[in-house]
Coordinates of C-alpha atoms (C1' of nucleotides) in Angstrom, one line a residue:
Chain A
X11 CA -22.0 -9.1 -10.2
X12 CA -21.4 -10.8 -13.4
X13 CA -24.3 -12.4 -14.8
X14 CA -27.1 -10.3 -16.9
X15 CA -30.0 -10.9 -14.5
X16 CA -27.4 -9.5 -11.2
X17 CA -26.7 -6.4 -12.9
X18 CA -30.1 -5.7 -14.3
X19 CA -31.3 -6.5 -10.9
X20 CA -28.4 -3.7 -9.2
X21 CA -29.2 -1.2 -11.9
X22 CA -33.1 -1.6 -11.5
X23 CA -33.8 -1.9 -7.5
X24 CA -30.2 -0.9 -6.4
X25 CA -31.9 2.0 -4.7
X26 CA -33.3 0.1 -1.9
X27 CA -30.0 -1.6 -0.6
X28 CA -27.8 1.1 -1.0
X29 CA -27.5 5.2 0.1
X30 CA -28.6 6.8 -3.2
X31 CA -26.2 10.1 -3.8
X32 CA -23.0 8.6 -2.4
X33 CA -20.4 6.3 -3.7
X34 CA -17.1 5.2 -2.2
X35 CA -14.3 5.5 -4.3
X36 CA -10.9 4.4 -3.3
X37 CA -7.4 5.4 -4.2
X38 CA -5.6 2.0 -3.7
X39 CA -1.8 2.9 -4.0
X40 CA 0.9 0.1 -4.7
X41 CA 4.5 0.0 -4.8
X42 CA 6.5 -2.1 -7.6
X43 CA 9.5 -1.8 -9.6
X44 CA 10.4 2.0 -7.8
X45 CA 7.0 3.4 -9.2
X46 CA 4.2 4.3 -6.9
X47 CA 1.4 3.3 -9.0
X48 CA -2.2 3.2 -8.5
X49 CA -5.0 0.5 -9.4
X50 CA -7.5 2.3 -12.0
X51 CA -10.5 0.4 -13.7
X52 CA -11.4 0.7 -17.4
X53 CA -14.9 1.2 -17.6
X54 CA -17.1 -0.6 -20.2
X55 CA -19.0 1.8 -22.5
X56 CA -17.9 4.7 -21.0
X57 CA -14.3 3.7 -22.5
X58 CA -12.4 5.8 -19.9
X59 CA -10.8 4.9 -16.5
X60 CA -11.7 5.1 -13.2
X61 CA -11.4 4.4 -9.3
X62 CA -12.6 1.0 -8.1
X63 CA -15.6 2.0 -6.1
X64 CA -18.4 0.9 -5.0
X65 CA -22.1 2.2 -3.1
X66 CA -22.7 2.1 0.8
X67 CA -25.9 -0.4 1.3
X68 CA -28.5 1.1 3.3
X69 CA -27.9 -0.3 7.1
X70 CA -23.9 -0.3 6.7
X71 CA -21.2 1.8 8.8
X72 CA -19.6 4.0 6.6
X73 CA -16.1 2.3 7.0
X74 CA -17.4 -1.1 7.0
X75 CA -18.4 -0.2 3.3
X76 CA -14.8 1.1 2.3
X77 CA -13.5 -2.6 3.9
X78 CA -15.8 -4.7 1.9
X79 CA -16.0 -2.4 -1.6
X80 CA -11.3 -3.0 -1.1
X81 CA -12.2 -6.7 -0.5
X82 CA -14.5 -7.2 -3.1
X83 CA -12.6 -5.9 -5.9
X84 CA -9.0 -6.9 -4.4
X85 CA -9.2 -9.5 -2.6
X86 CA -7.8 -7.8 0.6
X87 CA -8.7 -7.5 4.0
X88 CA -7.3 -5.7 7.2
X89 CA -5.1 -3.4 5.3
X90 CA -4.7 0.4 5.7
X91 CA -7.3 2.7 4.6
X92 CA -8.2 5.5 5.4
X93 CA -11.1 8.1 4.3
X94 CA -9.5 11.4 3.7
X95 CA -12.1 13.8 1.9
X96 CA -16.1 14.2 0.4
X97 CA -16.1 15.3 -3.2
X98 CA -19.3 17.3 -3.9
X99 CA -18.2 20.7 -5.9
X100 CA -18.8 18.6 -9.0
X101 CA -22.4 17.8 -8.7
X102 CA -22.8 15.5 -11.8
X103 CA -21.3 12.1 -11.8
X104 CA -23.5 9.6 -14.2
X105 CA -25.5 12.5 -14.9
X106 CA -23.7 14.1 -17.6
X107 CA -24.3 10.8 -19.4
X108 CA -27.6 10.0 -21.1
X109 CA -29.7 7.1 -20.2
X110 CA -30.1 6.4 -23.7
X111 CA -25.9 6.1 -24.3
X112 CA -26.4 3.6 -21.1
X113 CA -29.1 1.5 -23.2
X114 CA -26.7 1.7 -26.2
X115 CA -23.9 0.7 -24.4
X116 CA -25.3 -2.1 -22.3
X117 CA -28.0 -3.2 -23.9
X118 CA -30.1 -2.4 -20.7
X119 CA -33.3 -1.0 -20.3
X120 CA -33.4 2.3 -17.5
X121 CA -35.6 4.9 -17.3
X122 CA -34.3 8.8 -17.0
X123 CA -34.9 8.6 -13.2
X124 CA -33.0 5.6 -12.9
X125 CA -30.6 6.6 -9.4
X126 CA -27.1 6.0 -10.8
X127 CA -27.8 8.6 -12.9
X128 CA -28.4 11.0 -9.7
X129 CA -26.1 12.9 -8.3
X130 CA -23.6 11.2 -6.7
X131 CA -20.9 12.7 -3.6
X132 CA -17.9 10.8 -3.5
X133 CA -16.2 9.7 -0.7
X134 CA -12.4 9.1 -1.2
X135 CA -10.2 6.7 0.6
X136 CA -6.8 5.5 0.1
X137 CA -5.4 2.4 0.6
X138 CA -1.7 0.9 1.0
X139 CA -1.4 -2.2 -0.4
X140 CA 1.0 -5.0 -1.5
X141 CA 1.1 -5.1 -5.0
X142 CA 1.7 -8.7 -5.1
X143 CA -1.1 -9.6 -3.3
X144 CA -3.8 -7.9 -5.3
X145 CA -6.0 -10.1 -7.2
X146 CA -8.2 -7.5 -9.1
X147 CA -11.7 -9.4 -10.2
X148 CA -13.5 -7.3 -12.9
X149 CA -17.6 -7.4 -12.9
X150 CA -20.0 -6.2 -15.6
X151 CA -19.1 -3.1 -16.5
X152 CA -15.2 -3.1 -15.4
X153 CA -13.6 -5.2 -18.7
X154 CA -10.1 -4.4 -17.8
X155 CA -7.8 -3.6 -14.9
X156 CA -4.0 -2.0 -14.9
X157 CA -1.6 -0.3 -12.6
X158 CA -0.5 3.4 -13.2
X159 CA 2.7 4.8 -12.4
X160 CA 1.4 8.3 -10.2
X161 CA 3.3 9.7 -12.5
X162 CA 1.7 8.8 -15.7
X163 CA -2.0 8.8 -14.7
X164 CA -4.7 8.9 -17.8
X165 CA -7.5 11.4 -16.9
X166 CA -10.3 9.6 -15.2
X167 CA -14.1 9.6 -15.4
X168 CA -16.3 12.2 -13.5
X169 CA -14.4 14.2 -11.3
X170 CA -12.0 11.5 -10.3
X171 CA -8.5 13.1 -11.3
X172 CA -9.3 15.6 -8.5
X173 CA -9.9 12.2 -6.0
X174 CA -6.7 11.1 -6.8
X175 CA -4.9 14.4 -6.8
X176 CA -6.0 14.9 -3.1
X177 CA -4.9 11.5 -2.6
X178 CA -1.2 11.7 -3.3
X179 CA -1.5 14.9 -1.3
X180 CA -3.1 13.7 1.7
X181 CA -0.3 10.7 1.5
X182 CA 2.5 13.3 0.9
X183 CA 1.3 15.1 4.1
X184 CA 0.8 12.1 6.7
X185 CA 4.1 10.7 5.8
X186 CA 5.5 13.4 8.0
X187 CA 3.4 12.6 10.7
X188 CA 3.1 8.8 10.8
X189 CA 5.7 6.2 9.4
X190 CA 3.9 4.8 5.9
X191 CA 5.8 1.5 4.1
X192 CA 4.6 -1.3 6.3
X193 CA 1.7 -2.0 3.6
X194 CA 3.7 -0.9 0.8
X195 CA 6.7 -3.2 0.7
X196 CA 7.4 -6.8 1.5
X197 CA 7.6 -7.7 5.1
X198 CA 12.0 -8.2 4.8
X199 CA 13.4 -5.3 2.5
X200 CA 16.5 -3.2 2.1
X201 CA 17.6 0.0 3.2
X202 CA 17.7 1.4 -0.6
X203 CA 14.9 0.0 -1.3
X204 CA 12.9 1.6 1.5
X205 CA 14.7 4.8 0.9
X206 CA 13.4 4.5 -3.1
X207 CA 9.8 4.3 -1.8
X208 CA 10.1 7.2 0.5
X209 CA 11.4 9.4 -2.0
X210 CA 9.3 7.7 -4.7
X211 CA 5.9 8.9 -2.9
X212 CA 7.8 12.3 -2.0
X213 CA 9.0 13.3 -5.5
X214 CA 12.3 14.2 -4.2
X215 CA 15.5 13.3 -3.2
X216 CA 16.5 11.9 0.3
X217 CA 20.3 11.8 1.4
X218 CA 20.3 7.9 1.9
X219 CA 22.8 8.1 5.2
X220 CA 20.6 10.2 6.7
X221 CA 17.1 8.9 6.3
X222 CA 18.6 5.5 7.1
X223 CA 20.3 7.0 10.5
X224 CA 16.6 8.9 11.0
X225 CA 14.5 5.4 10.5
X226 CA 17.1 3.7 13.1
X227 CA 16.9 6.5 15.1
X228 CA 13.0 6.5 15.7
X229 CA 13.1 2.8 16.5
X230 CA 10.8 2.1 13.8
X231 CA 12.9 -0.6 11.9
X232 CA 15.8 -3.1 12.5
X233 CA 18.3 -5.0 10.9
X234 CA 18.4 -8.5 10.2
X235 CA 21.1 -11.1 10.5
X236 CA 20.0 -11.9 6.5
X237 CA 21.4 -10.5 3.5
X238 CA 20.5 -10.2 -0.4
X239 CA 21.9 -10.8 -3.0
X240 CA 21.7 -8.5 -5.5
X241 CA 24.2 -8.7 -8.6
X242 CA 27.9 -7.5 -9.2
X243 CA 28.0 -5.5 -6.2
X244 CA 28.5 -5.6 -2.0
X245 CA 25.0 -6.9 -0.3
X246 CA 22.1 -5.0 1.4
X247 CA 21.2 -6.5 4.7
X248 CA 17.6 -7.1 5.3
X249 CA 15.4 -4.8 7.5
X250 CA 12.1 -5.4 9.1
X251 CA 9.4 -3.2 10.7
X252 CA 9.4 -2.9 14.3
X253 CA 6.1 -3.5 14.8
X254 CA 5.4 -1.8 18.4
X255 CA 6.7 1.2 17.5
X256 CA 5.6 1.4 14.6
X257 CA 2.2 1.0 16.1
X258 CA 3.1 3.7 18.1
X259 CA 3.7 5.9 15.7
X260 CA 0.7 5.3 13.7
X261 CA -1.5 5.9 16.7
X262 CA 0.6 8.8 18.6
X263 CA 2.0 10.3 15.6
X264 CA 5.3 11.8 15.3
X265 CA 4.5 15.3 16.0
X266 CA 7.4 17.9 15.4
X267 CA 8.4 21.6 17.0
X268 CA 6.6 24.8 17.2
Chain B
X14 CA -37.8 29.3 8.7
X15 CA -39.7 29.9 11.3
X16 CA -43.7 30.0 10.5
X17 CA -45.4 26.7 11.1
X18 CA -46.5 26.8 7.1
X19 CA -42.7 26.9 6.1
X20 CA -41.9 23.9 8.7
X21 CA -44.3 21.6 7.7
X22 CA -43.5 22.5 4.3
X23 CA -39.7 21.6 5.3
X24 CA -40.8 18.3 7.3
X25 CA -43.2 17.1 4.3
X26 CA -41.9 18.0 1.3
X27 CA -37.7 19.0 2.3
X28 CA -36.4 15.1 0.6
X29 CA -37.0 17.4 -3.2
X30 CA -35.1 19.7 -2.3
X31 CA -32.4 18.6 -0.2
X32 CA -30.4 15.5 -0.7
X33 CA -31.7 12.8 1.7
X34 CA -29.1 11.1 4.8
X35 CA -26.4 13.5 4.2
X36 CA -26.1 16.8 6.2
X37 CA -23.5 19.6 6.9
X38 CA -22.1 19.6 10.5
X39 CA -20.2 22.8 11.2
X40 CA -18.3 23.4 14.3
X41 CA -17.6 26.6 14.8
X42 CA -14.8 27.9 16.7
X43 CA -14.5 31.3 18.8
X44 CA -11.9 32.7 21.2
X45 CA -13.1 34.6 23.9
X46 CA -11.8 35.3 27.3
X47 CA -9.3 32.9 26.9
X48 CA -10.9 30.7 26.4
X49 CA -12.0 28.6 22.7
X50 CA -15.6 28.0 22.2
X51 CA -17.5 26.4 20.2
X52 CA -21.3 27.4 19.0
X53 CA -23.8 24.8 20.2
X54 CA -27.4 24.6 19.5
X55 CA -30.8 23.9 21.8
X56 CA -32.7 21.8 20.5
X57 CA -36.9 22.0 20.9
X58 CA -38.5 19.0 21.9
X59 CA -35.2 16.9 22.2
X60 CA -33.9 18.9 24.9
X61 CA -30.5 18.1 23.9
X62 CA -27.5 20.6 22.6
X63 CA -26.1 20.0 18.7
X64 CA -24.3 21.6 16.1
X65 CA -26.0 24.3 13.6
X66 CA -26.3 22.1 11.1
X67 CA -28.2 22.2 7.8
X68 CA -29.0 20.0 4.3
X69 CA -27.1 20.0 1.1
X70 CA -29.5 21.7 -1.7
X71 CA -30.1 19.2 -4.7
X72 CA -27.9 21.2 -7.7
X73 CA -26.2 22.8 -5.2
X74 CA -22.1 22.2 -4.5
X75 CA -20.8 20.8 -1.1
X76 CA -18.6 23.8 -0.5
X77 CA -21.2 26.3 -1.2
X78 CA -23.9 24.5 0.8
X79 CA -21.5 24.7 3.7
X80 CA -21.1 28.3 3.8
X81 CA -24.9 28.8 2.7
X82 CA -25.5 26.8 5.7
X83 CA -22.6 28.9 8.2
X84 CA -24.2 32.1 6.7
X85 CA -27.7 31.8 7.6
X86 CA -26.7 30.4 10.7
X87 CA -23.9 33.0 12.1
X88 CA -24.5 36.0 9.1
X89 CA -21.0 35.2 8.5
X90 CA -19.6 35.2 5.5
X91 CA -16.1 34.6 3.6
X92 CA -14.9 33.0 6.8
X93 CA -12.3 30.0 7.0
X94 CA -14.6 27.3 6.7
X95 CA -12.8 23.7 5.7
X96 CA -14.2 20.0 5.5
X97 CA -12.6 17.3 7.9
X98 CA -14.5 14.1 7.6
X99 CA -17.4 12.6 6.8
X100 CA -19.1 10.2 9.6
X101 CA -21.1 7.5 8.8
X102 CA -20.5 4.8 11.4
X103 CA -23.4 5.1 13.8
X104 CA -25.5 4.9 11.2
X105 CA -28.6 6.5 13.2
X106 CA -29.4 9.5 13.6
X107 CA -33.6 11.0 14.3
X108 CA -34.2 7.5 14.1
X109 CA -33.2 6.9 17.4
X110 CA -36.5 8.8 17.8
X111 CA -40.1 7.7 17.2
X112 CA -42.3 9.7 14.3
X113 CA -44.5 9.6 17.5
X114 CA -42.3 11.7 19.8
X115 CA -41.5 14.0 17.1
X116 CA -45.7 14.4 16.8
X117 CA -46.2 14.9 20.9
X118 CA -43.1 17.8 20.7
X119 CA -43.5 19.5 17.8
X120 CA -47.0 19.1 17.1
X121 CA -46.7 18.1 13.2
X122 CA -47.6 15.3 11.6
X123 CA -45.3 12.9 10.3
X124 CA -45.0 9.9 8.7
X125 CA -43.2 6.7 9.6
X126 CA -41.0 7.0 6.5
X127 CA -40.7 10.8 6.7
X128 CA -36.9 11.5 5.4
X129 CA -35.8 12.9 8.3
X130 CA -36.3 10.0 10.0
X131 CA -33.9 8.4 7.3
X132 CA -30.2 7.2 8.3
X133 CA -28.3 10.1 8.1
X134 CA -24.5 10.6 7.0
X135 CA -23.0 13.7 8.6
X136 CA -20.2 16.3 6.7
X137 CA -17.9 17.1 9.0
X138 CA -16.8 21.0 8.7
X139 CA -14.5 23.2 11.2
X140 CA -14.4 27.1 11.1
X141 CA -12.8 29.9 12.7
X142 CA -14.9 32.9 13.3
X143 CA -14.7 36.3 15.1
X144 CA -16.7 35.3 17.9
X145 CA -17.5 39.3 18.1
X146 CA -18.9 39.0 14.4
X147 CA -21.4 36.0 15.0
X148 CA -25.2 36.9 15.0
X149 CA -27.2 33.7 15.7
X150 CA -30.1 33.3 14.2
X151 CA -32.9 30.6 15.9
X152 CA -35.5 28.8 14.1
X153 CA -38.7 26.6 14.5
X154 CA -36.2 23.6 15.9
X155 CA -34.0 25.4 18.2
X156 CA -34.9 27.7 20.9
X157 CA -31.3 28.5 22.0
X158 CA -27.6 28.7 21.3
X159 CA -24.7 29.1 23.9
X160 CA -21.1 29.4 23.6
X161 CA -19.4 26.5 25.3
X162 CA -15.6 25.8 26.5
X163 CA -14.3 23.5 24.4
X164 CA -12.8 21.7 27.8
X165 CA -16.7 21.7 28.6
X166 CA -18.9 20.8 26.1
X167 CA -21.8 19.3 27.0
X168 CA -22.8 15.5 25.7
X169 CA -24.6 16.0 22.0
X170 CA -27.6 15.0 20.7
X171 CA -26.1 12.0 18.0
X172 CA -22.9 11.1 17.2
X173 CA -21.8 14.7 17.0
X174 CA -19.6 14.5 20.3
X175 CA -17.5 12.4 17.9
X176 CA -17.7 15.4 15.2
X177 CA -16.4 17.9 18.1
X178 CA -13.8 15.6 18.8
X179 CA -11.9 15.3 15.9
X180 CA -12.5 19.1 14.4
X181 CA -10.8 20.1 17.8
X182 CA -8.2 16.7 16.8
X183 CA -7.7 18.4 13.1
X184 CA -7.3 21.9 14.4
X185 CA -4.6 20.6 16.5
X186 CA -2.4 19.4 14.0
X187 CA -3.4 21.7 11.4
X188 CA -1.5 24.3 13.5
X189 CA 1.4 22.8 13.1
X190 CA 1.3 23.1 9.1
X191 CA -1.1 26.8 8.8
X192 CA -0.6 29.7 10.6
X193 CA -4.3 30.0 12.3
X194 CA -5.6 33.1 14.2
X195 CA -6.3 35.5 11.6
X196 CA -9.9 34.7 12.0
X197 CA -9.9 34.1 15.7
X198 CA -8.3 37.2 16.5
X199 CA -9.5 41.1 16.3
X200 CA -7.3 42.5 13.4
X201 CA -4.7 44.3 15.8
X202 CA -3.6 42.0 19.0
X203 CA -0.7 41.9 21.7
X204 CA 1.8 39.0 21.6
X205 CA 0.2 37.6 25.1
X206 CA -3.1 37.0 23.6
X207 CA -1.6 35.3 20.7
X208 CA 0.4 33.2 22.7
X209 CA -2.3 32.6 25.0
X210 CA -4.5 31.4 22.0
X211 CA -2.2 28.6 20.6
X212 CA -1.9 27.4 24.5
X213 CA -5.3 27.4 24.5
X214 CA -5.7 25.4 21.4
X215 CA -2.9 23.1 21.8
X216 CA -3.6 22.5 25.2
X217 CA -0.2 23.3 26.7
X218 CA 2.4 25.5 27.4
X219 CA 4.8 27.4 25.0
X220 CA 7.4 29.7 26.1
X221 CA 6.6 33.1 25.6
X222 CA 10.2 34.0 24.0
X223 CA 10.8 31.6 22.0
X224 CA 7.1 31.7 20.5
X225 CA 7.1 35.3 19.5
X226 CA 10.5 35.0 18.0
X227 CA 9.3 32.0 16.3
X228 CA 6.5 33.9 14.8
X229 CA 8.4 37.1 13.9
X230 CA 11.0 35.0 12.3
X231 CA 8.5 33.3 9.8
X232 CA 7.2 36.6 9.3
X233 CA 3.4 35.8 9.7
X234 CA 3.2 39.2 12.1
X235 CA 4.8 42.5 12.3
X236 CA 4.6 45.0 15.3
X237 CA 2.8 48.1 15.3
X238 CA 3.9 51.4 16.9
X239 CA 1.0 51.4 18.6
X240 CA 0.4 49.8 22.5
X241 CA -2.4 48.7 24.7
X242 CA -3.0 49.9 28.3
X243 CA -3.9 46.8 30.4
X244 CA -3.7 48.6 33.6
X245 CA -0.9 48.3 36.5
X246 CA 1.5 46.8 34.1
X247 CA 4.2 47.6 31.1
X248 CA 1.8 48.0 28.1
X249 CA 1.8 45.4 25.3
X250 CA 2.9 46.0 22.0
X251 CA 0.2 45.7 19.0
X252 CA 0.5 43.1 16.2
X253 CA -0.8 42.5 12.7
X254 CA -0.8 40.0 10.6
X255 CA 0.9 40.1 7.8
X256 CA -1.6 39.2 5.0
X257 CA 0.7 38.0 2.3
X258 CA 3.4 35.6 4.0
X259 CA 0.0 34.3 6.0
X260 CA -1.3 33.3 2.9
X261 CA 1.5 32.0 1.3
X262 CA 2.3 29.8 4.6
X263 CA -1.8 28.8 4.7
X264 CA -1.1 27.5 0.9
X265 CA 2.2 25.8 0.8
X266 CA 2.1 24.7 4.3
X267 CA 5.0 25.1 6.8
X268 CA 6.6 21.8 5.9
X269 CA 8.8 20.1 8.3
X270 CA 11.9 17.6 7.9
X271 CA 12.8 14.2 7.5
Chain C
dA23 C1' 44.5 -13.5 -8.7
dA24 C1' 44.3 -8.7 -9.1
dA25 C1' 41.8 -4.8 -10.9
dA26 C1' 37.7 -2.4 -12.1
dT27 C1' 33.1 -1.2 -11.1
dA28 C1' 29.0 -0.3 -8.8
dT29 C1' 26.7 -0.2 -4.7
dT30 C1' 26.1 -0.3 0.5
dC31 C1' 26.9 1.8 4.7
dC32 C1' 29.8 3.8 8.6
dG33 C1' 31.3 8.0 10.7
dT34 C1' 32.2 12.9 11.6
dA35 C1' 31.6 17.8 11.4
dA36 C1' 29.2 22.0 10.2
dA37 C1' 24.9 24.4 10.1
dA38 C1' 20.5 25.3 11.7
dT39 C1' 16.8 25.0 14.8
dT40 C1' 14.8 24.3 19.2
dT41 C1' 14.9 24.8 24.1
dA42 C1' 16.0 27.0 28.4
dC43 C1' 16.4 30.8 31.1
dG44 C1' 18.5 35.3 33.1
dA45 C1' 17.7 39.9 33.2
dA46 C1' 16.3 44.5 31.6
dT47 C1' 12.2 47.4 30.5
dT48 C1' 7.8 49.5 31.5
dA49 C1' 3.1 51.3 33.4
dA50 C1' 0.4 52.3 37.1
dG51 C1' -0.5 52.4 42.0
dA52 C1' 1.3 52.9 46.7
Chain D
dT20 C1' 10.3 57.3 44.3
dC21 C1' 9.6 52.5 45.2
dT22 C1' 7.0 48.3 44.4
dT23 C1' 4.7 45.1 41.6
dA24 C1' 3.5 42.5 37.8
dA25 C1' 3.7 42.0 33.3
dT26 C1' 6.2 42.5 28.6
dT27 C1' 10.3 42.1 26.0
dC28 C1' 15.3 41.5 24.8
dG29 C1' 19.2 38.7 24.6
dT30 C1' 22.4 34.8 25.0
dA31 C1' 23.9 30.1 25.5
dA32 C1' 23.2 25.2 25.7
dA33 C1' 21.1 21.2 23.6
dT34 C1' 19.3 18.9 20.0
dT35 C1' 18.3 18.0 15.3
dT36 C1' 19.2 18.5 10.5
dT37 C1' 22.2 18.8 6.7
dA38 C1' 26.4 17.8 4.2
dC39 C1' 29.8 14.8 2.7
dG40 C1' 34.3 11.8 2.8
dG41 C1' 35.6 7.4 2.4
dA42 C1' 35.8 2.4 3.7
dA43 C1' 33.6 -2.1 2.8
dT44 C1' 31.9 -5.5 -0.3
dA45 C1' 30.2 -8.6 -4.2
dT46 C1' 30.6 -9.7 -8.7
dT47 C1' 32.7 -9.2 -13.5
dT48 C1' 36.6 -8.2 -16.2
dT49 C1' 41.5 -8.3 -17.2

DNA sequence: AAAATATTCCGTAAAATTTACGAATTAAGA
DNA sequence: TCTTAATTCGTAAATTTTACGGAATATTTT
């Protein structure tokens, strides 16, 4: 959507292909230089940033949406993603914006009724991606992209901050119940450098024997014949995901005591 | 609503004042004879069993419309009451079913592009009730309600098997990260009934010992002086909750290792 | 070529938690 | 008082988690 007649078109009739009241707006975590960062969008105009999302068209499965919106604006396909909560306690989105700012902003005429200025639910997903294989493509009213350190997130638009909040949260949780990395790092890696993303996304420290031993232990990765090099100091060897159980983990779960 | 004025009034003009193809799915959890239930609904004219679901006012928040929606259902109120997806993949709902069939059962009129009759997105909540405490109130649609066994529930009207599903998937693991019970249980209870609850919810056996220690030693209950006579046999000791270390364990979570 | 430095990684032991199960206690009926 | 069936106490083995010492190794510096 790039061209003046596509968008005028989308902001105009978009009401008959997609779900009015209901966006999709993903949390698309990466993983790069020992940061967990996130993928945020700066909105044109509205000089603020904001999830990549997208709308659900009117004859689409829900999840179907969430692939495409990803693939659209990353260039991605078949990665992990997963819904994990409806945002609707905030009922304005667009709304608390005036039509006439729009007009101002984009030089394009909408009436007061127009339906992105509706209410709009959200529903969040997140997504694991490799960083290196993102290629972000920016449309009308997205003029710039960046990567954010989790740590160091700007506040977003709408009620976004809360989306992403829930995000790291909902992450936090399921990496005690299903192993997380595979979409995160490189497909060979290191055991320091695996250990640095699990206590990246954890926010704490991890003894490094023991959540080595613990990863071994579960089956979930192996070593390789391969080292790397890595300066003045002795080699990591290589490790790569054991992919069966690592499906089987995903799927089963790695449920602990009671 | 149950006067033919108010639903034809509902049927005609309901799309102003609730949000079209999104509504609020609750399944609601009892504990009775051993046994957890869930509330199902008859539906008139479609002859089928549902959940006692309900629409999302316009201004209104998601949260609020939920427990709107539970309290004018059950007459409960300031229950535990919490979201768990959002389904949107069978992308049908009432229009599986003619505007005609909905004429010959109900004996409205409708038209072909009535909202109700508009793809539908369903808000999956789960909540724990006191199944002493539930009142059910019928309307116009529905001409009964029964408690089922969650081990058998009958096939839904929908997609809303699916919805049962994964609340009874959620509350599964849930319990292994929230104490749950304080709002399927009567205030005071014996250590059997507890134990037999989380058996019943989990599906499998726990040793008795080892899961009242386990209890005691987190602190979520404390004995009473008090007993219950259950007739032939040594008399059960009463248990409480105990309020604050329950809440404090439902908000930070009961986190386990790596 | 040896020493210094910084990092990886092997191994063991203590501590804590989970699991398993024997046996005492108790209330009512026979 | 004895029997029965359920509750409750207690202990020990097994497993898992936590803690940490120290050897191995790849460069740069001396």
């Amino acid at each position: 959507m790039n061209s003046l007649e596509e968008v005028d078109d989308f902001v105009k009739n978009g009401h008959r292909h997609y779900l009015p009241h209901l966006s999709i707006d993903p949390v698309i975590f990466g993983y790069h230089d020992q940061q967990l960062k996130i993928l945020l969008l700066k909105w044109k105009g509205l000089n603020g940033w904001g999830l990549p999302g997208g709308f659900i068209q009117r004859r689409e499965p829900l999840s179907q949406a969430a692939h495409r919106i990803l693939q659209e604006r990353t260039g991605l396909e078949s990665i992990f993603l997963q819904q994990f909560h409806i945002f609707g306690d905030s009922p304005y989105r667009l709304q608390e914006r005036s039509t006439s700012e729009f007009r101002a902003n984009y030089g394009l005429e909408v009436n007061d009724d127009n339906w992105l200025f509706e209410r709009t639910l959200s529903v969040g997903y997140f997504a694991l991606v490799d960083y290196s294989k993102v290629s972000v493509r920016t449309d009308f009213f997205t003029e710039d992209y960046q990567w954010w350190d989790v740590k160091q997130v700007p506040p977003l638009l709408f009620d976004q901050s809360e989306v992403v909040e829930k995000a790291l949260a909902t992450l936090r949780l399921q990496i005690y119940h299903q192993p997380i990395g595979y979409n995160l790092l490189p497909e060979k890696f290191t055991l320091p450098e695996i250990h640095t993303l699990y206590e990246t996304i954890l926010g704490k420290e991890l003894d490094q024997r023991n959540f080595s031993k613990k990863l071994v232990a579960l089956g979930l990765i192996k070593k390789l014949a391969e080292q790397r090099a890595i300066g003045p100091h002795r080699s990591p060897y290589l490790y790569q995901f054991e992919k069966e159980a690592y499906e089987d983990a995903l799927k089963q779960g790695i449920v602990h005591t009671y």
